[in-house]
């Protein structure tokens, strides 16, 4: 493997393996930021995007045998892949194993490590190729959704919407205030830190829980994950900003949910596997939990028979809180900046941990 903190040479050859938007020349942007990139982009070999940041593209689109041969040649000649080919683990594995000169693959998602894990690559492949994510690109978007979810619960958005729909002007009732709340941010990576900044700015008292204890701006106290139960006992709102790993599977367990303050809220902007969904549903039904705002689910798309659909105290977003029209541009800028670090022999950022895959 070429170490991530040493230069790979005078230039980097990049193959674009994911669809790009038609209305902006991101290849030109990347070359402008880092002129030492040589970029091979064949849009005719990639499925069309259905919306911004649709990095898998239209699933009905198919390459001809000739196009597939050309695509594989494109991937096989590159030192760097921009995107996971066809957006799936099997294609990623095939591309890595077919190209002994491949040194770096840029994932489009913040949680790209999960796809690397699913690819089932050998230890030799994982040692040879650096995988990076777009973590950080989505942090501000997810933090805004987290605040929106908290306010939706505190201000009884579903009740307000139902009364408006029925033309009802009810008796007044007291609303809860964010500035009275203690917010526990679970996971203090870039998404968690962005969440902490916004909740603190709105007057909430913010505590955090992380694998390591370190001073974090906007966070009054940081607990170790081993002390999550103690941290949860102080929280009116828990914001989950965790990746999907073996260590985070159902970390927000039935026990942790039961330790939250009565009427607490759950906001998940990480991954659905990190929360015990059945225990959360039971808490929402009993009133132990007052509200949940979920950008993610354990199974996606959320099954039509999930009880969450029918619950008035649940806000569901179809894993779209990260998405905006500028996402592709921000990922391109993020990638080009990392290319500069690599070419200059500096440490790259957002490198996938190939032991825990986050």
Short mmCIF file of C-alpha atoms in Angstrom, two decimals:
data_model
loop_
_atom_site.label_atom_id
_atom_site.label_comp_id
_atom_site.label_asym_id
_atom_site.label_seq_id
_atom_site.Cartn_x
_atom_site.Cartn_y
_atom_site.Cartn_z
CA UNK A 1 0.00 0.00 0.00
CA UNK A 2 1.13 3.55 -0.66
CA UNK A 3 0.90 5.16 2.78
CA UNK A 4 -1.72 7.86 3.07
CA UNK A 5 0.87 10.35 4.27
CA UNK A 6 3.30 9.99 1.36
CA UNK A 7 3.14 11.27 -2.20
CA UNK A 8 2.16 8.96 -5.05
CA UNK A 9 4.06 10.89 -7.72
CA UNK A 10 3.73 13.99 -9.84
CA UNK A 11 0.16 13.38 -11.00
CA UNK A 12 -2.85 11.27 -10.11
CA UNK A 13 -4.94 9.49 -12.72
CA UNK A 14 -8.60 9.48 -11.68
CA UNK A 15 -11.49 7.53 -13.17
CA UNK A 16 -14.96 8.87 -12.49
CA UNK A 17 -16.95 5.82 -11.39
CA UNK A 18 -20.15 7.56 -10.30
CA UNK A 19 -22.67 9.73 -12.17
CA UNK A 20 -22.12 13.47 -12.11
CA UNK A 21 -24.70 16.22 -12.65
CA UNK A 22 -25.02 17.57 -16.18
CA UNK A 23 -25.37 21.20 -15.16
CA UNK A 24 -21.92 21.65 -13.64
CA UNK A 25 -18.47 20.61 -14.83
CA UNK A 26 -17.12 19.12 -11.62
CA UNK A 27 -14.11 17.66 -13.41
CA UNK A 28 -12.99 21.16 -14.34
CA UNK A 29 -13.55 22.26 -10.75
CA UNK A 30 -11.42 19.40 -9.39
CA UNK A 31 -8.61 20.14 -11.87
CA UNK A 32 -8.78 23.83 -10.98
CA UNK A 33 -8.32 23.03 -7.28
CA UNK A 34 -5.62 20.42 -7.97
CA UNK A 35 -4.03 20.80 -11.45
CA UNK A 36 -2.02 17.58 -11.01
CA UNK A 37 -5.15 15.48 -11.48
CA UNK A 38 -5.75 13.76 -14.80
CA UNK A 39 -9.40 12.81 -14.94
CA UNK A 40 -11.03 10.26 -17.22
CA UNK A 41 -14.79 10.82 -17.31
CA UNK A 42 -17.09 8.90 -19.64
CA UNK A 43 -20.68 9.94 -18.90
CA UNK A 44 -21.92 7.55 -21.61
CA UNK A 45 -20.73 4.67 -19.40
CA UNK A 46 -22.62 5.85 -16.31
CA UNK A 47 -26.34 5.81 -15.49
CA UNK A 48 -28.13 9.16 -15.48
CA UNK A 49 -28.82 10.85 -12.17
CA UNK A 50 -32.45 11.08 -11.07
CA UNK A 51 -31.80 13.83 -8.53
CA UNK A 52 -28.77 15.65 -7.06
CA UNK A 53 -26.22 13.33 -5.46
CA UNK A 54 -27.89 10.22 -6.94
CA UNK A 55 -24.62 8.36 -7.00
CA UNK A 56 -26.11 5.03 -8.02
CA UNK A 57 -28.10 6.53 -10.89
CA UNK A 58 -31.16 5.18 -12.62
CA UNK A 59 -31.41 1.45 -11.72
CA UNK A 60 -33.18 0.68 -15.00
CA UNK A 61 -30.17 1.82 -17.05
CA UNK A 62 -27.87 -0.90 -18.42
CA UNK A 63 -24.54 -0.87 -20.24
CA UNK A 64 -24.15 -2.75 -23.48
CA UNK A 65 -21.44 -5.43 -23.46
CA UNK A 66 -19.16 -3.00 -25.29
CA UNK A 67 -19.84 -0.27 -22.77
CA UNK A 68 -19.19 -2.67 -19.88
CA UNK A 69 -15.84 -3.61 -21.40
CA UNK A 70 -14.95 0.09 -21.77
CA UNK A 71 -16.04 0.80 -18.19
CA UNK A 72 -13.89 -1.98 -16.80
CA UNK A 73 -10.94 -0.75 -18.86
CA UNK A 74 -11.48 2.76 -17.47
CA UNK A 75 -11.48 1.48 -13.89
CA UNK A 76 -8.55 -0.83 -14.52
CA UNK A 77 -6.23 1.93 -15.76
CA UNK A 78 -6.76 4.40 -12.90
CA UNK A 79 -4.80 5.04 -9.74
CA UNK A 80 -7.88 6.58 -8.11
CA UNK A 81 -11.61 5.90 -8.38
CA UNK A 82 -14.00 8.75 -7.73
CA UNK A 83 -17.02 6.90 -6.39
CA UNK A 84 -17.90 3.25 -5.90
CA UNK A 85 -18.57 1.60 -9.29
CA UNK A 86 -22.32 1.07 -9.71
CA UNK A 87 -22.77 1.99 -6.06
CA UNK A 88 -22.62 -1.57 -4.79
CA UNK A 89 -20.14 -3.72 -2.84
CA UNK A 90 -19.76 -6.44 -5.49
CA UNK A 91 -18.73 -3.97 -8.19
CA UNK A 92 -16.34 -2.27 -5.77
CA UNK A 93 -14.69 -5.60 -4.97
CA UNK A 94 -14.36 -6.49 -8.65
CA UNK A 95 -12.79 -3.12 -9.48
CA UNK A 96 -10.29 -3.29 -6.64
CA UNK A 97 -9.24 -6.84 -7.41
CA UNK A 98 -8.93 -6.24 -11.15
CA UNK A 99 -6.61 -3.23 -10.77
CA UNK A 100 -3.28 -3.90 -9.02
CA UNK A 101 -2.30 -0.26 -9.55
CA UNK A 102 -5.32 1.14 -7.73
CA UNK A 103 -4.32 3.13 -4.68
CA UNK A 104 -7.32 5.19 -3.57
CA UNK A 105 -11.11 5.04 -3.77
CA UNK A 106 -13.27 8.02 -2.77
CA UNK A 107 -16.72 7.10 -1.45
CA UNK A 108 -19.59 9.51 -1.94
CA UNK A 109 -21.34 8.83 1.38
CA UNK A 110 -20.28 9.74 4.91
CA UNK A 111 -20.97 6.11 5.81
CA UNK A 112 -19.01 4.67 2.88
CA UNK A 113 -17.07 2.43 5.26
CA UNK A 114 -20.09 0.14 5.51
CA UNK A 115 -19.94 -0.52 1.77
CA UNK A 116 -16.22 -1.24 2.00
CA UNK A 117 -16.98 -3.77 4.75
CA UNK A 118 -19.70 -5.42 2.64
CA UNK A 119 -17.33 -5.72 -0.32
CA UNK A 120 -15.48 -8.55 1.45
CA UNK A 121 -12.04 -7.41 0.33
CA UNK A 122 -8.94 -9.32 1.33
CA UNK A 123 -6.56 -7.99 3.94
CA UNK A 124 -4.06 -7.43 1.12
CA UNK A 125 -6.60 -5.31 -0.79
CA UNK A 126 -7.42 -3.30 2.33
CA UNK A 127 -3.71 -2.71 2.95
CA UNK A 128 -3.02 -1.69 -0.65
CA UNK A 129 -5.96 0.66 -1.28
CA UNK A 130 -6.92 3.72 0.75
CA UNK A 131 -10.67 4.32 1.07
CA UNK A 132 -12.00 7.73 2.03
CA UNK A 133 -15.50 9.01 2.74
CA UNK A 134 -17.27 12.30 2.24
CA UNK A 135 -17.78 12.67 5.97
CA UNK A 136 -18.06 16.31 6.94
CA UNK A 137 -19.71 17.33 3.67
CA UNK A 138 -23.10 16.44 5.17
CA UNK A 139 -22.56 17.60 8.75
CA UNK A 140 -24.32 20.97 8.53
CA UNK A 141 -27.33 19.51 6.71
CA UNK A 142 -27.80 16.78 9.29
CA UNK A 143 -27.36 19.20 12.17
CA UNK A 144 -30.13 21.37 10.75
CA UNK A 145 -32.40 18.33 10.50
CA UNK A 146 -31.59 17.39 14.10
CA UNK A 147 -32.64 20.85 15.30
CA UNK A 148 -35.74 20.72 13.10
CA UNK A 149 -36.66 17.33 14.57
CA UNK A 150 -36.20 18.57 18.12
CA UNK A 151 -38.36 21.64 17.49
CA UNK A 152 -41.00 19.53 15.72
CA UNK A 153 -41.35 17.41 18.84
CA UNK A 154 -41.10 20.22 21.36
CA UNK A 155 -43.65 22.37 19.51
CA UNK A 156 -46.12 19.52 18.72
CA UNK A 157 -45.80 19.86 14.95
CA UNK A 158 -48.02 16.86 14.24
CA UNK A 159 -50.79 18.27 16.47
CA UNK A 160 -50.52 21.68 14.83
CA UNK A 161 -50.69 20.12 11.36
CA UNK A 162 -53.71 17.97 12.29
CA UNK A 163 -55.58 20.95 13.76
CA UNK A 164 -54.85 23.03 10.68
CA UNK A 165 -56.03 20.25 8.38
CA UNK A 166 -59.31 19.94 10.31
CA UNK A 167 -59.81 23.69 10.78
CA UNK A 168 -59.66 23.33 14.56
CA UNK A 169 -58.72 26.17 16.91
CA UNK A 170 -58.19 24.26 20.15
CA UNK A 171 -57.66 25.40 23.70
CA UNK A 172 -54.13 26.68 24.30
CA UNK A 173 -51.49 24.34 25.70
CA UNK A 174 -47.93 24.87 26.93
CA UNK A 175 -45.13 24.07 24.53
CA UNK A 176 -41.74 22.78 25.61
CA UNK A 177 -38.65 24.89 25.10
CA UNK A 178 -35.33 23.86 23.64
CA UNK A 179 -33.44 26.18 25.96
CA UNK A 180 -34.76 24.14 28.92
CA UNK A 181 -33.46 20.85 27.48
CA UNK A 182 -30.34 18.82 28.07
CA UNK A 183 -29.23 17.38 24.73
CA UNK A 184 -26.99 14.31 24.62
CA UNK A 185 -25.06 14.03 21.35
CA UNK A 186 -23.93 10.44 20.87
CA UNK A 187 -20.93 10.38 18.57
CA UNK A 188 -18.76 13.48 18.36
CA UNK A 189 -17.42 13.23 14.84
CA UNK A 190 -18.06 16.05 12.40
CA UNK A 191 -21.82 15.47 12.34
CA UNK A 192 -22.06 15.28 16.11
CA UNK A 193 -19.96 18.41 16.58
CA UNK A 194 -22.11 20.33 14.11
CA UNK A 195 -25.21 19.20 16.03
CA UNK A 196 -23.66 20.29 19.32
CA UNK A 197 -22.86 23.74 17.94
CA UNK A 198 -26.40 24.39 16.78
CA UNK A 199 -28.15 23.09 19.89
CA UNK A 200 -25.81 25.08 22.12
CA UNK A 201 -26.39 28.23 20.05
CA UNK A 202 -30.12 27.83 20.65
CA UNK A 203 -29.67 27.70 24.40
CA UNK A 204 -29.74 23.97 25.10
CA UNK A 205 -27.31 22.42 27.57
CA UNK A 206 -25.24 19.99 25.51
CA UNK A 207 -23.43 16.91 26.78
CA UNK A 208 -21.69 14.32 24.63
CA UNK A 209 -20.69 10.69 24.52
CA UNK A 210 -17.76 9.40 22.52
CA UNK A 211 -15.20 6.62 22.28
CA UNK A 212 -12.60 9.00 23.67
CA UNK A 213 -12.94 11.90 26.08
CA UNK A 214 -11.63 15.14 24.67
CA UNK A 215 -12.64 18.75 24.87
CA UNK A 216 -15.23 19.52 22.21
CA UNK A 217 -16.49 23.04 21.49
CA UNK A 218 -20.10 23.62 22.55
CA UNK A 219 -20.17 20.45 24.66
CA UNK A 220 -20.23 20.98 28.43
CA UNK A 221 -19.21 17.44 29.39
CA UNK A 222 -18.05 14.40 27.44
CA UNK A 223 -18.68 10.84 28.63
CA UNK A 224 -17.04 7.67 27.43
CA UNK A 225 -19.27 5.19 25.61
CA UNK A 226 -18.89 2.88 28.63
CA UNK A 227 -20.68 5.58 30.63
CA UNK A 228 -23.54 6.04 28.15
CA UNK A 229 -26.14 4.92 30.69
CA UNK A 230 -25.10 7.68 33.08
CA UNK A 231 -25.13 10.28 30.31
CA UNK A 232 -28.56 9.11 29.11
CA UNK A 233 -30.03 9.61 32.58
CA UNK A 234 -29.40 13.35 32.20
CA UNK A 235 -30.87 13.74 28.71
CA UNK A 236 -34.18 15.16 27.51
CA UNK A 237 -33.09 14.65 23.90
CA UNK A 238 -30.62 12.12 22.53
CA UNK A 239 -29.13 12.89 19.13
CA UNK A 240 -27.58 9.80 17.55
CA UNK A 241 -24.75 10.61 15.14
CA UNK A 242 -23.04 7.23 14.93
CA UNK A 243 -21.74 5.18 11.99
CA UNK A 244 -22.87 1.61 11.43
CA UNK A 245 -20.23 -0.72 12.91
CA UNK A 246 -20.26 -3.91 14.94
CA UNK A 247 -19.56 -1.82 18.05
CA UNK A 248 -22.50 0.55 17.45
CA UNK A 249 -25.12 -2.12 16.63
CA UNK A 250 -28.11 -1.30 18.89
CA UNK A 251 -25.85 0.76 21.13
CA UNK A 252 -28.95 2.79 21.95
CA UNK A 253 -30.50 -0.26 23.56
CA UNK A 254 -33.73 -0.78 25.48
CA UNK A 255 -31.78 -0.12 28.68
CA UNK A 256 -30.33 3.16 27.39
CA UNK A 257 -33.74 4.32 26.16
CA UNK A 258 -35.26 3.50 29.55
CA UNK A 259 -32.62 5.61 31.29
CA UNK A 260 -33.52 8.78 29.38
CA UNK A 261 -35.59 11.34 31.25
CA UNK A 262 -39.38 10.78 31.14
CA UNK A 263 -40.83 12.01 27.84
CA UNK A 264 -37.42 12.19 26.18
CA UNK A 265 -36.94 12.47 22.43
CA UNK A 266 -34.81 10.40 20.04
CA UNK A 267 -33.26 11.99 16.97
CA UNK A 268 -31.24 9.75 14.64
CA UNK A 269 -29.05 11.31 11.95
CA UNK A 270 -26.50 8.48 11.98
CA UNK A 271 -27.50 4.96 10.98
CA UNK A 272 -30.65 3.00 11.77
CA UNK A 273 -28.77 -0.02 13.09
CA UNK A 274 -27.47 1.99 16.05
CA UNK A 275 -30.88 2.17 17.78
CA UNK A 276 -32.97 -0.74 19.07
CA UNK A 277 -35.98 0.07 16.88
CA UNK A 278 -38.41 -2.25 18.66
CA UNK A 279 -37.52 -0.78 22.05
CA UNK A 280 -37.89 2.74 20.65
CA UNK A 281 -41.34 1.92 19.26
CA UNK A 282 -42.38 0.48 22.63
CA UNK A 283 -41.20 3.64 24.38
CA UNK A 284 -43.08 5.87 21.94
CA UNK A 285 -46.25 3.85 22.48
CA UNK A 286 -46.01 3.91 26.27
CA UNK A 287 -45.18 7.60 26.51
CA UNK A 288 -41.76 6.97 28.04
CA UNK A 289 -40.51 8.63 24.84
CA UNK A 290 -42.47 11.61 23.56
CA UNK A 291 -41.11 11.89 20.04
CA UNK A 292 -38.67 10.53 17.48
CA UNK A 293 -37.25 12.30 14.44
CA UNK A 294 -35.61 9.77 12.14
CA UNK A 295 -33.63 10.37 8.98
CA UNK A 296 -32.63 6.70 8.96
CA UNK A 297 -34.20 3.34 9.72
CA UNK A 298 -32.92 -0.12 10.49
CA UNK A 299 -34.26 -1.34 7.13
CA UNK A 300 -34.40 1.11 4.23
CA UNK A 301 -36.74 1.82 2.58
CA UNK A 302 -38.79 1.61 5.78
CA UNK A 303 -41.16 -1.37 5.31
CA UNK A 304 -44.79 -0.45 4.66
CA UNK A 305 -45.85 -2.52 7.68
CA UNK A 306 -43.56 -0.69 10.11
CA UNK A 307 -45.52 0.72 13.08
CA UNK A 308 -43.51 3.93 12.74
CA UNK A 309 -45.60 5.04 9.74
CA UNK A 310 -48.79 5.28 11.78
CA UNK A 311 -47.33 6.99 14.85
CA UNK A 312 -48.22 10.67 15.22
CA UNK A 313 -45.21 11.24 17.46
CA UNK A 314 -42.69 10.17 14.81
CA UNK A 315 -41.17 12.30 12.06
CA UNK A 316 -39.78 10.22 9.18
CA UNK A 317 -37.34 11.46 6.56
CA UNK A 318 -36.38 8.96 3.81
CA UNK A 319 -32.63 9.30 4.47
CA UNK A 320 -32.71 12.59 2.60
CA UNK A 321 -31.66 15.13 5.24
CA UNK A 322 -28.16 15.28 3.76
CA UNK A 323 -29.32 16.04 0.25
CA UNK A 324 -29.17 19.47 -1.33
CA UNK A 325 -28.35 20.89 -4.73
CA UNK A 326 -24.73 21.71 -3.79
CA UNK A 327 -23.77 18.30 -2.40
CA UNK A 328 -21.96 17.08 -5.53
CA UNK A 329 -19.89 20.26 -5.67
CA UNK A 330 -18.90 19.98 -2.00
CA UNK A 331 -17.83 16.35 -2.46
CA UNK A 332 -15.73 17.33 -5.49
CA UNK A 333 -14.02 20.09 -3.49
CA UNK A 334 -13.48 17.69 -0.60
CA UNK A 335 -11.92 15.11 -2.93
CA UNK A 336 -9.62 17.59 -4.67
CA UNK A 337 -8.36 18.92 -1.33
CA UNK A 338 -7.53 15.38 -0.26
CA UNK A 339 -5.74 14.78 -3.55
CA UNK A 340 -3.56 17.79 -2.82
CA UNK A 341 -2.71 16.37 0.59
CA UNK A 342 -1.76 13.04 -0.94
CA UNK A 343 0.36 14.55 -3.70
CA UNK A 344 2.11 16.80 -1.18
CA UNK A 345 2.89 13.89 1.12
CA UNK A 346 0.50 15.10 3.82
CA UNK A 347 -1.96 12.97 5.82
CA UNK A 348 -5.30 12.48 4.08
CA UNK A 349 -8.55 13.13 5.90
CA UNK A 350 -11.63 10.94 6.36
CA UNK A 351 -9.78 7.68 5.76
CA UNK A 352 -11.90 4.58 6.40
CA UNK A 353 -10.84 2.53 9.40
CA UNK A 354 -10.55 -0.91 7.79
CA UNK A 355 -10.88 -2.73 11.10
CA UNK A 356 -14.20 -1.22 12.24
CA UNK A 357 -15.14 0.30 8.85
CA UNK A 358 -16.18 3.81 9.80
#
